[in-house]
């Protein structure tokens, strides 16, 4: 075929990629047409009426008898933003047609290029006929044909045509591209906005692998068009192999609907539908999914996925909605809500957008100005777990409703006494339908309630906080920062009898005072002083900053400390390390307040070198100088237990790291016993990012904190790697190994190919339960042909 477009990058890729997955992809392409794809632009562009034609040529020949005008040599015609270039152009005044020959090229106003030895057009560029043409669009898609004809300014037909999105190889332009479509006819309909391929073959590296009698794709000018999307594949041990076909309905310019049907070999048919609608100030979506599970026995006993014994089939489903709207330039309103028949459906069946292990359903209103921030939310935490309700470790039913949560922050733009004032307001109301409690470790004398992580009933708190601080720099470079802070709280609690009894049992077992009360108020005032003295040292090719830092915070004891009077809902996550050494209040939330007089001492260091190296370090310790140590006192969750702050002299904390211009970086952080320097907590990280290899590794150790709910040491090693093999190939893998249990908790590997018009990814991953060692395997692959669509798994099996 003369003049068709061919392109190729590497011939060796044919042997590596012409496998079963490519064949499956092309079979699917015959069954479904993408809802959006790119194609050839109009062969004859529209030209505004009254537009003048400009002609340049070496020679003009007028033939009055034949009524023709012939331009010869370096002919260039500009007409309505379009340009026709050729060696010879003849205009017939009788037929009103232009005939261009000799390396003819038509460049349209949008940049589309049409190359041919012969172009026959009407003088208004409305209709035309072209022989042996090559077309390059602005989207880098390519058409070739033995001939093409345009009629009525609407319909363009390519005869014996070829289409590809692969750029031609400059050195071997006649070599077959990675993929192309050959068709007896390619029909572009400008009125219906479609491109139709008739009697076509799909070729992969020059090999025909699928015959497609007829299929249709959308015109490139149409961004949204109804039609079948590319099918998908999935595999999970409990579900079997899954094959899905989605259909897209473009109902209007502002709303659409996507329906998807997936058949799993073990569990049957899953139906999904998603409605999306856009407005000038936002958008929202509504998704529903459901199925009648056919083979519950494929799941493990005593799990949510398997359901009740003796129940052969059951309906499982979900409904979810997300939305976000800009009320104005400062205020946003939105929601993210999930409802489902059981707590693990969306996670089990990978319902896109709703697969998080802990999903937060919420409705929110936020406002942001230069010096103001407002956030109001109502939330419900949903744990997508497989554990049955009532079993040890089940968490979902004990998750609270937060009705509501309020945060407001304000920083005045006028200094106060030369310093900066900041004001924070926080409020929360919590409703919990089931107590969240943890018990002592089995076989331990006095086993009973160990922690009450959440009280069944209602509770609320309103907190106001103000802080003022000012930086004063002396002539010697000493930075003095005085600080004043004040916090006031009002709390209420309406706990049910089971919760009160659990708290009473916990107090009795530990010899504590059970002074839980229905309401209380508390106050905390703090006076602080920070001294920093950054000292700069310079050497040959390097500079270093050493900054000794000392802080002192004077305040009264924490109110109600030493008993079980204060519900702790938002200060349960507690880690003492180098990043929190200089915090005024080291508790993570508002429910607990750090009290007593405390001093923090540390040394910071940073260095930079002319060769591109950079280093940093921090080391320090905290001291309870006077008053009651809040971290040594119990609460309902024992937040400060074994934290390193429970003694008058805290554990040592530190971190150090460096980075190089070659892409290598490493860091180490840790907490060390204040007497023996034994490691209590540490994390070591190293990474290299370069060409062609990228590597990362992390080692983590956390010593057991039984009173805090961590009965055993945690020690694991995780790693990830990626390597490029040539210009387009890469392999990758990742894994996590539990050193305490001698178990790979998850691992996976894959390989991928990516170039300008084609990509292919295949992954294999597996995970194991830390306690039961149950193995779950997942396989996925994805093939993407630019402008045609994707085929394969709907989501990656693991992070690459």
PDB file of C-alpha atoms in Angstrom, residues 1 25 57 141 171 193 307 353 702 722 778:
ATOM      1  CA  UNK A   1       0.000   0.000   0.000  1.00  0.00           C
ATOM      2  CA  UNK A  25      -7.192  -7.181  24.733  1.00  0.00           C
ATOM      3  CA  UNK A  57       4.723  30.794  -6.738  1.00  0.00           C
ATOM      4  CA  UNK A 141      -2.312  10.439  15.746  1.00  0.00           C
ATOM      5  CA  UNK A 171      15.313   6.119  10.722  1.00  0.00           C
ATOM      6  CA  UNK A 193     -19.308  12.860  15.461  1.00  0.00           C
ATOM      7  CA  UNK A 307     -21.902 -14.787  56.471  1.00  0.00           C
ATOM      8  CA  UNK A 353     -13.470   5.082  45.642  1.00  0.00           C
ATOM      9  CA  UNK A 702       8.860  -0.606  68.505  1.00  0.00           C
ATOM     10  CA  UNK A 722      12.380  -0.488  40.516  1.00  0.00           C
ATOM     11  CA  UNK A 778      -3.959 -11.062  43.571  1.00  0.00           C
TER      12      UNK A 778
END
